[in-house]
PDB file of C-alpha atoms and ligand atoms in Angstrom:
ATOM      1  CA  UNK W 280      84.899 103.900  56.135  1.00 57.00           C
ATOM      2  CA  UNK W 281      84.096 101.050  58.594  1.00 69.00           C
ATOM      3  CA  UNK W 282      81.429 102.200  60.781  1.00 88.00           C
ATOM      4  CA  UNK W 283      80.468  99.009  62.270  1.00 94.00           C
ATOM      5  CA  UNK W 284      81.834  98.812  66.023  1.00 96.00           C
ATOM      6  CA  UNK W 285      82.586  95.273  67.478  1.00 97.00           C
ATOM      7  CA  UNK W 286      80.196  94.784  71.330  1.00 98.00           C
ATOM      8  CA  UNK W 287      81.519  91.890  73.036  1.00 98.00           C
ATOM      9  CA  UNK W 288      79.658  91.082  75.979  1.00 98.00           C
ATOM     10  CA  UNK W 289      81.629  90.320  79.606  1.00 98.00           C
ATOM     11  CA  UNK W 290      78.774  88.776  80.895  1.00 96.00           C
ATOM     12  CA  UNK W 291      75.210  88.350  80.957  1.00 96.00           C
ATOM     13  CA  UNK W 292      73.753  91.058  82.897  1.00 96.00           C
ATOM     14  CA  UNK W 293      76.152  94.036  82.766  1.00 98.00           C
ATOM     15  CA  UNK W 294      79.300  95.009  80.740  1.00 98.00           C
ATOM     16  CA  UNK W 295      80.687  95.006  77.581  1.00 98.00           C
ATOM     17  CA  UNK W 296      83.937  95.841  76.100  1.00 98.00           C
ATOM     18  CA  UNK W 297      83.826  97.619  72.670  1.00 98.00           C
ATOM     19  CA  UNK W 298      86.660  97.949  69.538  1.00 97.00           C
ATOM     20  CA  UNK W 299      86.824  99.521  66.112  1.00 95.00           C
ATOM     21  CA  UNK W 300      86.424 102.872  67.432  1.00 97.00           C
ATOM     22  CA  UNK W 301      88.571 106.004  68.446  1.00 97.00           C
ATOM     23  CA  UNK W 302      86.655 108.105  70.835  1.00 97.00           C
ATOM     24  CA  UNK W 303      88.985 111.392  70.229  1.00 97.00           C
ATOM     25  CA  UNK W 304      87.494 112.013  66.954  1.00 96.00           C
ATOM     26  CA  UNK W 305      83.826 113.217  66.379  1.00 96.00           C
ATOM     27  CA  UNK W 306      81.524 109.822  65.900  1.00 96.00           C
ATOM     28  CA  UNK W 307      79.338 109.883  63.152  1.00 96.00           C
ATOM     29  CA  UNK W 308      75.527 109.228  63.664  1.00 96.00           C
ATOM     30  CA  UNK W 309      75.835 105.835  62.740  1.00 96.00           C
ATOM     31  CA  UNK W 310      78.739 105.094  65.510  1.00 96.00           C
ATOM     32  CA  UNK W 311      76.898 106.897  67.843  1.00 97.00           C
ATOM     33  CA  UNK W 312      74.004 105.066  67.675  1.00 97.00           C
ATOM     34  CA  UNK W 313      75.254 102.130  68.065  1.00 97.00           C
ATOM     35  CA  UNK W 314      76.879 103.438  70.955  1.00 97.00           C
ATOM     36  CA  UNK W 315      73.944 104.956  72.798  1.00 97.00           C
ATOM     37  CA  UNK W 316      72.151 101.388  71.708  1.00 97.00           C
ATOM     38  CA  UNK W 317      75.246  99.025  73.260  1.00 98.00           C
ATOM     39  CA  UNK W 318      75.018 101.405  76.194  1.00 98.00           C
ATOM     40  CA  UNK W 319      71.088 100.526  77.194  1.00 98.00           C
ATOM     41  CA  UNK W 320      71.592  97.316  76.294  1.00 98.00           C
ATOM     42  CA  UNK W 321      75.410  96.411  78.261  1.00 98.00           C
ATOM     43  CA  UNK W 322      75.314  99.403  80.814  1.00 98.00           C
ATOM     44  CA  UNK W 323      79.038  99.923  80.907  1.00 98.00           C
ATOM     45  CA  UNK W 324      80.997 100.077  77.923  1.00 98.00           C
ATOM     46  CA  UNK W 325      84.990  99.583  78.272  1.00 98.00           C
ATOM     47  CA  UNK W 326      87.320 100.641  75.596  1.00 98.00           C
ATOM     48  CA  UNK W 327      91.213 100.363  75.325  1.00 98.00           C
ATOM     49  CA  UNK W 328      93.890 102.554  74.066  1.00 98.00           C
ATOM     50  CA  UNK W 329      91.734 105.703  73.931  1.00 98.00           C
ATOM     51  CA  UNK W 330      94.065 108.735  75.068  1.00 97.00           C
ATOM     52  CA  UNK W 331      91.644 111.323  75.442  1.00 98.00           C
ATOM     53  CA  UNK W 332      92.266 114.895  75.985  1.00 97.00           C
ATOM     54  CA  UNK W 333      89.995 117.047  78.344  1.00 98.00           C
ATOM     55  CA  UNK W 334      88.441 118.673  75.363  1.00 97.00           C
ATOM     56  CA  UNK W 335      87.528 116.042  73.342  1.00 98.00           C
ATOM     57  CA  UNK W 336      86.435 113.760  76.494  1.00 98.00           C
ATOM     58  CA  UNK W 337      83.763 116.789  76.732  1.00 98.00           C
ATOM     59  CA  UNK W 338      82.885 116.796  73.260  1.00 98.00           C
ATOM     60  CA  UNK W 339      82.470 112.837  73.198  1.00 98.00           C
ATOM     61  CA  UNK W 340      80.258 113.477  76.105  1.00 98.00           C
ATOM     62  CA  UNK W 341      78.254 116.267  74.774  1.00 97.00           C
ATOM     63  CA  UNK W 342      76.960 113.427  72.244  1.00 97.00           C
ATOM     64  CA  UNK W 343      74.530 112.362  75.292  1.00 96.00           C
ATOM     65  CA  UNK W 344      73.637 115.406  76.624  1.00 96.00           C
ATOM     66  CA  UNK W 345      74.125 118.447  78.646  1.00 96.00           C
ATOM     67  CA  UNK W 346      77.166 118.494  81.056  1.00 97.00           C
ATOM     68  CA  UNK W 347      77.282 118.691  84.765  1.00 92.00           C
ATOM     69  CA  UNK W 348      79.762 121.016  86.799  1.00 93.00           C
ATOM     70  CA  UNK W 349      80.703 119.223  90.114  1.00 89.00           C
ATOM     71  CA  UNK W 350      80.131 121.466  92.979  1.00 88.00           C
ATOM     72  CA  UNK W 351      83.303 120.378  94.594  1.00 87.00           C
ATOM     73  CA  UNK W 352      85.845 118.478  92.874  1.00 90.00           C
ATOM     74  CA  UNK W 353      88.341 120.133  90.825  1.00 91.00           C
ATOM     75  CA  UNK W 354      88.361 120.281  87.193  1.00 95.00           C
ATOM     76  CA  UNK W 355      90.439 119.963  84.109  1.00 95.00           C
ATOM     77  CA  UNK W 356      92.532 123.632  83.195  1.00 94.00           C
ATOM     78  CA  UNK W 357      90.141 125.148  81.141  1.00 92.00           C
ATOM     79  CA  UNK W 358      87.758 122.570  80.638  1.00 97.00           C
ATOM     80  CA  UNK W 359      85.872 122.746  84.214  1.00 96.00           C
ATOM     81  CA  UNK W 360      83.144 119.681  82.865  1.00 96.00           C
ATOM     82  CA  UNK W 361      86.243 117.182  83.139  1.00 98.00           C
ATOM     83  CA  UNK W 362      86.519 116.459  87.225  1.00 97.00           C
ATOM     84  CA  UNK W 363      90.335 115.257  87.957  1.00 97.00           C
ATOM     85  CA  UNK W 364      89.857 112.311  90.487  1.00 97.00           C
ATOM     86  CA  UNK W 365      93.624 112.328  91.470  1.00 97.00           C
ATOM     87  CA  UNK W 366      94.241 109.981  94.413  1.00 96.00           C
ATOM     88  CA  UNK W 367      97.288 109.387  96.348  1.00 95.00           C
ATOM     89  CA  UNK W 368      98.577 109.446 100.241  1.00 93.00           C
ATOM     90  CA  UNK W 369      97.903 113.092 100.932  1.00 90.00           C
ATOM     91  CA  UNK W 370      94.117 113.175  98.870  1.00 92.00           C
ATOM     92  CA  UNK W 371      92.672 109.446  99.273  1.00 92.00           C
ATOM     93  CA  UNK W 372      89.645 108.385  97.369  1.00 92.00           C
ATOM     94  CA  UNK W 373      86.298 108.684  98.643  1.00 91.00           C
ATOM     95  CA  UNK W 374      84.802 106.844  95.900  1.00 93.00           C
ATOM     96  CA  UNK W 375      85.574 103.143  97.574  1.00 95.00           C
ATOM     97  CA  UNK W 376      82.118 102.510  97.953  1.00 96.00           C
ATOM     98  CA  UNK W 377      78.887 101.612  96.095  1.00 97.00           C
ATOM     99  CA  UNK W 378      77.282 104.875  94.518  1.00 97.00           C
ATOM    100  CA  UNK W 379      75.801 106.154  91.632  1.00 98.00           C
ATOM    101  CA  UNK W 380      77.273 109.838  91.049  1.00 97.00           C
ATOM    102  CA  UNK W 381      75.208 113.031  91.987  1.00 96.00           C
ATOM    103  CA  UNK W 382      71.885 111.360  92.850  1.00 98.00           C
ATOM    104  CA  UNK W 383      71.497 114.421  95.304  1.00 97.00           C
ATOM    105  CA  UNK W 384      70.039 116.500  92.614  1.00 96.00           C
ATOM    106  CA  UNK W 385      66.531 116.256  91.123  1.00 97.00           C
ATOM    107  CA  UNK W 386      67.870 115.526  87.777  1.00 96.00           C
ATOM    108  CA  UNK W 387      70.764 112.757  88.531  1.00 97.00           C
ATOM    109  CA  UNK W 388      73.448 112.209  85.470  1.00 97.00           C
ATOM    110  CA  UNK W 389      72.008 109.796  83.047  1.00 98.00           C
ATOM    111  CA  UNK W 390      75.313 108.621  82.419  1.00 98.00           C
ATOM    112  CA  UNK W 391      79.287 109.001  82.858  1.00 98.00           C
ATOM    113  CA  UNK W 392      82.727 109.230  80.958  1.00 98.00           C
ATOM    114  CA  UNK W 393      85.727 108.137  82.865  1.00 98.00           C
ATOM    115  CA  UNK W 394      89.115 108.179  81.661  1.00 98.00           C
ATOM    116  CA  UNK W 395      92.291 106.005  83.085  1.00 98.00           C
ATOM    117  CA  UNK W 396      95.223 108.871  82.834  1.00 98.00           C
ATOM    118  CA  UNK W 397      97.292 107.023  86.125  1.00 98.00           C
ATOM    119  CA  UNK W 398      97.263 104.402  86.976  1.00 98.00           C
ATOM    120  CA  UNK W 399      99.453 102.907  90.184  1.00 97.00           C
ATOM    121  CA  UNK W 400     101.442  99.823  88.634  1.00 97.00           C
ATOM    122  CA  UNK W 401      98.370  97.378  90.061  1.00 96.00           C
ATOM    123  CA  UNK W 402      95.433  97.859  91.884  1.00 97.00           C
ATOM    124  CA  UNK W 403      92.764 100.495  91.510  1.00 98.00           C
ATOM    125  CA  UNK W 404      90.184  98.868  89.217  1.00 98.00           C
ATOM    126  CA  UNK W 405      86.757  99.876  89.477  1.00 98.00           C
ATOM    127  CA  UNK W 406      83.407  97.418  90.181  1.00 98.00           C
ATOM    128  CA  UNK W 407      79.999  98.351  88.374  1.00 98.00           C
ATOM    129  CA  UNK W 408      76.794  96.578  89.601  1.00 98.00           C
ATOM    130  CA  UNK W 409      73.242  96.340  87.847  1.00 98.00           C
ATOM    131  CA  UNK W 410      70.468  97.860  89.466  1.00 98.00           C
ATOM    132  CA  UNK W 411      68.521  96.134  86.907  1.00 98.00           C
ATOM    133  CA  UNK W 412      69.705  92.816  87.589  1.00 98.00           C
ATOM    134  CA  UNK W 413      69.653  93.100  91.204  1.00 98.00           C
ATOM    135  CA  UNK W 414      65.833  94.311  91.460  1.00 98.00           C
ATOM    136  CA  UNK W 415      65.372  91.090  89.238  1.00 97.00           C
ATOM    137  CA  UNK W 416      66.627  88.638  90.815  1.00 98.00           C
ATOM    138  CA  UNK W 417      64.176  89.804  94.152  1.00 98.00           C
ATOM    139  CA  UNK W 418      60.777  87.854  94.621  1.00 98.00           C
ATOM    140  CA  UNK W 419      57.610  89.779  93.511  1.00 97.00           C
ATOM    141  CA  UNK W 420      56.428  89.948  96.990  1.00 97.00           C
ATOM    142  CA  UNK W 421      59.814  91.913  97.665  1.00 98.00           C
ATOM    143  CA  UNK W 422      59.348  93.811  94.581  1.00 97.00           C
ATOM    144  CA  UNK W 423      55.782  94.730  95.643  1.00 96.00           C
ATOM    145  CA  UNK W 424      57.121  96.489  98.991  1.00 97.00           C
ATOM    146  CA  UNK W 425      59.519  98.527  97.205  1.00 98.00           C
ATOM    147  CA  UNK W 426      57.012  99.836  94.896  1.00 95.00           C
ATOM    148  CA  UNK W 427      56.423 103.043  95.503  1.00 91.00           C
ATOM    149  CA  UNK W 428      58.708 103.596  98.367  1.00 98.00           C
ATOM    150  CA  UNK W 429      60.967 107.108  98.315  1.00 98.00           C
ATOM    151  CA  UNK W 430      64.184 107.825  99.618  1.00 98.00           C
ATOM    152  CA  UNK W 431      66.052 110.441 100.536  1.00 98.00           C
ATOM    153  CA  UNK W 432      69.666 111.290  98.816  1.00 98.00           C
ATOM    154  CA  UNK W 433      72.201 113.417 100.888  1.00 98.00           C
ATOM    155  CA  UNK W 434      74.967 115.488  99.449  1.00 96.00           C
ATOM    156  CA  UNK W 435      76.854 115.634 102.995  1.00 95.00           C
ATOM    157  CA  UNK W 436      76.267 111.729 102.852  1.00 96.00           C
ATOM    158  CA  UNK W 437      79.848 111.233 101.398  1.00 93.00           C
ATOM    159  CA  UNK W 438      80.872 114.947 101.078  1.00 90.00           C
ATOM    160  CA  UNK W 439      81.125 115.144 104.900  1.00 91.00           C
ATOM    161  CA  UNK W 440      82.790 118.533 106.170  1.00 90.00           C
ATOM    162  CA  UNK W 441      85.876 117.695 107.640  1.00 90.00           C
ATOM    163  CA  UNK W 442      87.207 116.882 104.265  1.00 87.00           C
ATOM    164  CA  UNK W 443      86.477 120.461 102.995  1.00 89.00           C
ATOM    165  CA  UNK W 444      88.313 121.951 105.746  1.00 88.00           C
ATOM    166  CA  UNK W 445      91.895 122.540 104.460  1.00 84.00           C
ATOM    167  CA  UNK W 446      91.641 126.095 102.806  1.00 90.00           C
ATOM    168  CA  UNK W 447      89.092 128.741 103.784  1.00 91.00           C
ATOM    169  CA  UNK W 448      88.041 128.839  99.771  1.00 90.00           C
ATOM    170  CA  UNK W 449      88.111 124.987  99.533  1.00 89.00           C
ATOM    171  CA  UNK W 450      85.450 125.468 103.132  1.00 93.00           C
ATOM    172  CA  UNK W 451      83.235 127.969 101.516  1.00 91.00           C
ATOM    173  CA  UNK W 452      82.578 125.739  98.033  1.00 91.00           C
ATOM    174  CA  UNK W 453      81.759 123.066 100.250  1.00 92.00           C
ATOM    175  CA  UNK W 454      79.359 125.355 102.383  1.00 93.00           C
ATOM    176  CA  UNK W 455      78.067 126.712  99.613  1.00 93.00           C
ATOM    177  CA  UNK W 456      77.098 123.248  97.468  1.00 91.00           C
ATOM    178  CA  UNK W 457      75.650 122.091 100.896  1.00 93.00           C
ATOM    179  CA  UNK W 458      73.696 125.296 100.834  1.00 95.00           C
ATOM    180  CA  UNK W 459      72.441 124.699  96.626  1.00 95.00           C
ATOM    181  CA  UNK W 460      72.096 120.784  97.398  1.00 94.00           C
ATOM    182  CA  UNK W 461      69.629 119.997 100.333  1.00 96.00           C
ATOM    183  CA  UNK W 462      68.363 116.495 100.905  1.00 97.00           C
ATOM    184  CA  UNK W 463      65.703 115.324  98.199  1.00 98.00           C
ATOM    185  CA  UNK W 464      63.548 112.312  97.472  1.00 98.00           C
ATOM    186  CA  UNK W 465      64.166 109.873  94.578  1.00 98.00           C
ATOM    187  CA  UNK W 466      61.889 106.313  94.483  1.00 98.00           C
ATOM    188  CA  UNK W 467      63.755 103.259  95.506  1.00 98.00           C
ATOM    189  CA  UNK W 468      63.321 101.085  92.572  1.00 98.00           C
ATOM    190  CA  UNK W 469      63.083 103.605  88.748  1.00 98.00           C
ATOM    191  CA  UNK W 470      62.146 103.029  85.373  1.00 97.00           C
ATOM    192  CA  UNK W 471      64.535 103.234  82.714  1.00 97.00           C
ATOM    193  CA  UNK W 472      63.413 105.962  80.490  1.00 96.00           C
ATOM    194  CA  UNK W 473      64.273 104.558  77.425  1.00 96.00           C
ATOM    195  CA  UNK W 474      64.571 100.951  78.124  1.00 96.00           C
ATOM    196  CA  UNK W 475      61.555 100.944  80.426  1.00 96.00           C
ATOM    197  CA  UNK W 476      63.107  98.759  82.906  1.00 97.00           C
ATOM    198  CA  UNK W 477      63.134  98.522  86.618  1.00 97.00           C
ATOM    199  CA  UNK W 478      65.914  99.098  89.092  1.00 98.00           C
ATOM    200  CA  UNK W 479      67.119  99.624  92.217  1.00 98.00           C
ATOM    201  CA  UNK W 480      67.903 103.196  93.146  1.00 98.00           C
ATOM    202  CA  UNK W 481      69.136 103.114  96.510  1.00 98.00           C
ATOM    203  CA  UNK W 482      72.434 103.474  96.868  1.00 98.00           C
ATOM    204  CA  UNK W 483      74.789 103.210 100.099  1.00 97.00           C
ATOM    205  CA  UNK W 484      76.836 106.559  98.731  1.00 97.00           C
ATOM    206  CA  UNK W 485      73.994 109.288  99.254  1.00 98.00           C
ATOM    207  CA  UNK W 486      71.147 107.841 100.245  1.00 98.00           C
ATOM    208  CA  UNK W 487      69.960 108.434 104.471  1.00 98.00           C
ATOM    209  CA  UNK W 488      66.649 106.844 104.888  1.00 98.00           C
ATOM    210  CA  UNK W 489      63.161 105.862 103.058  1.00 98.00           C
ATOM    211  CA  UNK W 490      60.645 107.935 104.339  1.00 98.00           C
ATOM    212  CA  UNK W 491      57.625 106.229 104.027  1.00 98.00           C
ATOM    213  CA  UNK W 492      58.985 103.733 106.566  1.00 98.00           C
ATOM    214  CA  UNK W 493      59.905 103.572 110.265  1.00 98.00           C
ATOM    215  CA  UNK W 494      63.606 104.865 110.863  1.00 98.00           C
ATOM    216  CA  UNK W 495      64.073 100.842 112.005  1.00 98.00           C
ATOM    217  CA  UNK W 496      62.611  99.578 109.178  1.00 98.00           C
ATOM    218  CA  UNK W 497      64.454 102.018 106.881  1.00 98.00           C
ATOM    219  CA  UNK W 498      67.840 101.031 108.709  1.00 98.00           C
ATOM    220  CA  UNK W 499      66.660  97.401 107.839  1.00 98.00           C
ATOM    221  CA  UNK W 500      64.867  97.710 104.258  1.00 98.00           C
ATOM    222  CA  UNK W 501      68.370 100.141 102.919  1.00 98.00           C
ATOM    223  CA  UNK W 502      71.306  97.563 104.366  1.00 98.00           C
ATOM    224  CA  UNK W 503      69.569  94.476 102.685  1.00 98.00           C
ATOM    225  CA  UNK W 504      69.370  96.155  99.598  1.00 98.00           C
ATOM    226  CA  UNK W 505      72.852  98.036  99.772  1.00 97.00           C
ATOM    227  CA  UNK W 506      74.426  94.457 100.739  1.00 96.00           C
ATOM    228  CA  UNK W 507      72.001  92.476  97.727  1.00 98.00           C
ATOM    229  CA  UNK W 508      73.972  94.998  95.413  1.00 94.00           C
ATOM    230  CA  UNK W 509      77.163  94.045  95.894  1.00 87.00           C
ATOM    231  CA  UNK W 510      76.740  89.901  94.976  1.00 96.00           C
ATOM    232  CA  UNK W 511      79.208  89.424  92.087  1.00 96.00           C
ATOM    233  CA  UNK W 512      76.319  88.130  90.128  1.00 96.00           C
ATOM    234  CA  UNK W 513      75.251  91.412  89.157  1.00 97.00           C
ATOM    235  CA  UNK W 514      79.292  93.068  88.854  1.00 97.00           C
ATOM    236  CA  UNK W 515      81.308  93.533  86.230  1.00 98.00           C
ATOM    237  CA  UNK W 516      84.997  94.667  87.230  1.00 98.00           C
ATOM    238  CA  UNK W 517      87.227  96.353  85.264  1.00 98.00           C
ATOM    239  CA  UNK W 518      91.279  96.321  85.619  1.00 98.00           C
ATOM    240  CA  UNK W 519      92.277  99.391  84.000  1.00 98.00           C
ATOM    241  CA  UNK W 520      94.852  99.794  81.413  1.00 98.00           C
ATOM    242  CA  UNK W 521      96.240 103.744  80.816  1.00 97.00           C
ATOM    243  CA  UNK W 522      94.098 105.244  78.155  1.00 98.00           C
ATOM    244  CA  UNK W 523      90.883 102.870  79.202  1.00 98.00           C
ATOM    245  CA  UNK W 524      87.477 104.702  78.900  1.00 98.00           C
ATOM    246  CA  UNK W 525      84.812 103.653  81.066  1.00 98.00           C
ATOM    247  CA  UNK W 526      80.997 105.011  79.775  1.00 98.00           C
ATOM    248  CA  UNK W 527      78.530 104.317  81.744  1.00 98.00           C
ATOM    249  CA  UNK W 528      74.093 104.266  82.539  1.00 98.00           C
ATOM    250  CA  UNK W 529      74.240 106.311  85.926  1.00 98.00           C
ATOM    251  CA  UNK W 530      70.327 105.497  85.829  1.00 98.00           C
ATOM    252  CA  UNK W 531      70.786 102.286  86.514  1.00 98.00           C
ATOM    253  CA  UNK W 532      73.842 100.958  88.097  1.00 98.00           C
ATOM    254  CA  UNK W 533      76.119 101.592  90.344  1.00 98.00           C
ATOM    255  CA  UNK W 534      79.914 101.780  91.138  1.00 98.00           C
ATOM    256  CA  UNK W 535      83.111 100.663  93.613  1.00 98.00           C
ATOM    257  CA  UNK W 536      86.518 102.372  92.973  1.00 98.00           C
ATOM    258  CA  UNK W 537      88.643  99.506  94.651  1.00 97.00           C
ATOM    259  CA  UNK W 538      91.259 101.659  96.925  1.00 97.00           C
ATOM    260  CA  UNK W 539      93.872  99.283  97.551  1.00 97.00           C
ATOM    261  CA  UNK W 540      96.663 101.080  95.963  1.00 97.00           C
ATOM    262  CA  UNK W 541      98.018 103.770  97.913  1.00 96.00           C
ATOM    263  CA  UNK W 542     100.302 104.950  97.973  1.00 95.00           C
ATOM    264  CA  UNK W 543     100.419 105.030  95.030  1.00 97.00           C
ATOM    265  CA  UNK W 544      98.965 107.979  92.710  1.00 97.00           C
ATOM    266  CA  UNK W 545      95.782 106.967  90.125  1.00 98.00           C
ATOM    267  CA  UNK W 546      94.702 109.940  88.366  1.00 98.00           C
ATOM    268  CA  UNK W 547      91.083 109.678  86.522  1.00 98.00           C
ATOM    269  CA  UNK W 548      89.590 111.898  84.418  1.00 98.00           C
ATOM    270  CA  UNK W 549      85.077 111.985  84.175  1.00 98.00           C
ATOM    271  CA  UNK W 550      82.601 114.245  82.626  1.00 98.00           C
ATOM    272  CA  UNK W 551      79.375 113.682  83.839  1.00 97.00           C
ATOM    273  CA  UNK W 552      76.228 113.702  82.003  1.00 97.00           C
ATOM    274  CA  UNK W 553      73.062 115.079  82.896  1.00 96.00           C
ATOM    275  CA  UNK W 554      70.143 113.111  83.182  1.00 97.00           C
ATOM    276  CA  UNK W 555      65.977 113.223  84.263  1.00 96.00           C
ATOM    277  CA  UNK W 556      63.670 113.083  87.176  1.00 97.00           C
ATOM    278  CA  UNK W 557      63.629 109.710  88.345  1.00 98.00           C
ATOM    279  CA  UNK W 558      60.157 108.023  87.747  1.00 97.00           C
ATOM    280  CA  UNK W 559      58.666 104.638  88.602  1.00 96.00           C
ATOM    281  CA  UNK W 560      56.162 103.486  85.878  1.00 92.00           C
ATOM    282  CA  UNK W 561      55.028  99.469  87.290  1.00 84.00           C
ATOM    283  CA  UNK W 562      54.662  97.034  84.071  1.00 74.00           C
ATOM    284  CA  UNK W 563      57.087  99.058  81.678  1.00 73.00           C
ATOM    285  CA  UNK W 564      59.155  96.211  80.665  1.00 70.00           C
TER     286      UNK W 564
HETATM  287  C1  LIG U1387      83.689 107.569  90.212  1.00 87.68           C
HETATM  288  O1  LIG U1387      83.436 107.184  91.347  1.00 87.68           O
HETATM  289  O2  LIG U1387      82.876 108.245  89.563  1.00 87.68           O
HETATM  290  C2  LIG U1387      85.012 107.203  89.578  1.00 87.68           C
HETATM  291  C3  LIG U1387      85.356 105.779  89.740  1.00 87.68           C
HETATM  292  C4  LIG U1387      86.839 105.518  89.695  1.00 87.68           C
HETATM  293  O3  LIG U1387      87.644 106.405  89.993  1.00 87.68           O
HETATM  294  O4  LIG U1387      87.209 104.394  89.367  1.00 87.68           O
END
């Protein structure tokens, strides 16, 4: 059997689409390596023509790790890891703006699994950004005032409550994550735990303020760096096909689901994987 998968890179900073693989079936060690390697290296990995089922979307992304449960989002029948992102008129997307998923807990996903199931005829394609190459391309004297610096990460952020107010059951999960998920402290710019590189880890989807500054100065320091983010130079974007698979390094980038296509339906389909404390180690790489 050919175990060799084909990387081609989309760029020179982040993104690469990968072939000779079928991501329903259980990868040997050998694929998965080279996987989990392509995945430090590229950040996002794109594949076509990969229809998925919940169940073996889960497995693929039990390779990496243990699973997160999404506090509010609904899930796959039976398989409650998979969240169904299923946008249209009456339930538009909240995800059309730059985040990395779940950085409100202490131990954000290391990396995600998302799967194109609908798809409106065009439209809907999703943006990735390096944090990596963005806290590169900043002077050292820049780099020097980040170091160190913490900021805060706020579930209510983007799950504000007025969205959660439909059902009375649909009111209490949101009360209740609110409740398990109060504001906590991440440093702006992490180390990569295997790849020991820098990055930005601000991002404009949770995170409120870094406290070690002035609120002015915060307001300041956080729009810079949200708007340095977004320069195409460190994107990749991706124009979905049905049956695409997206995995990405949640540690280190960041994402934009483009919502220009209601209204029109795109369903999406993403396990979540869990990750480690953010840490910043100076001189790592
Ligand atoms: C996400 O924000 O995690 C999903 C992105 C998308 O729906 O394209």
């Amino acid at each position: 059997m050919n175990e060799r998968l084909s990387v081609t890179a989309l760029g020179p900073y982040i993104g690469a689409l990968v072939a000779d693989v079928d991501l329903s079936r259980p990868l040997s060690d050998a694929q998965f390596e080279q996987l989990y390697h392509a995945l430090i290296r590229h950040q996002v990995l794109f594949f076509r023509n990969q229809p998925v089922t919940p169940a073996q979307q889960r497995a693929l992304a039990a390779r990496f790790g243990d699973l997160h449960i999404h506090p509010v989002y609904p899930h796959a029948p039976d398989v409650e890891e998979i969240i169904v992102l299923d946008t249209h008129d009456d339930n538009p997307p909240d995800n059309d703006n730059w985040h990395t998923d779940v950085t409100f807990i202490e131990t954000p996903p290391a990396g995600a699994i998302l799967a194109a199931k609908q798809l409106p005829e065009t439209g809907g394609d999703t943006l990735w950004a390096s944090g990596i190459a963005a806290y590169n391309a900043l002077s050292e004297p820049f780099k020097a005032l980040l170091a160190g610096l913490r900021a805060e990460h706020d579930f209510t952020k983007s799950f504000q409550e007025f969205k959660y107010r439909g059902s009375e059951e649909e009111h209490a999960r949101w009360r209740q994550a609110v409740a398990k998920n109060p504001p906590l402290l991440h440093p702006v710019v992490r180390t990569h735990p295997v790849s020991g590189k820098s990055a930005l880890f601000v991002n404009e989807g949770f995170t409120t303020r870094i406290v070690d500054l002035s609120p002015k100065e915060s307001d300041a320091l956080l729009n810079f760096l949200f708007a340095h983010i977004t320069k195409p130079e460190f994107q990749v974007r991706w124009r979905w096909q049905q049956d695409d698979v997206a995995i990405w390094d949640n540690r280190v980038t960041q994402h934009y689901a483009n919502a220009d296509y209601l209204p029109a339906r795109r369903i999406m389909h993403r396990a979540t994987i869990l990750g480690d404390k953010p840490f910043y180690q100076p001189g790592r790489a």
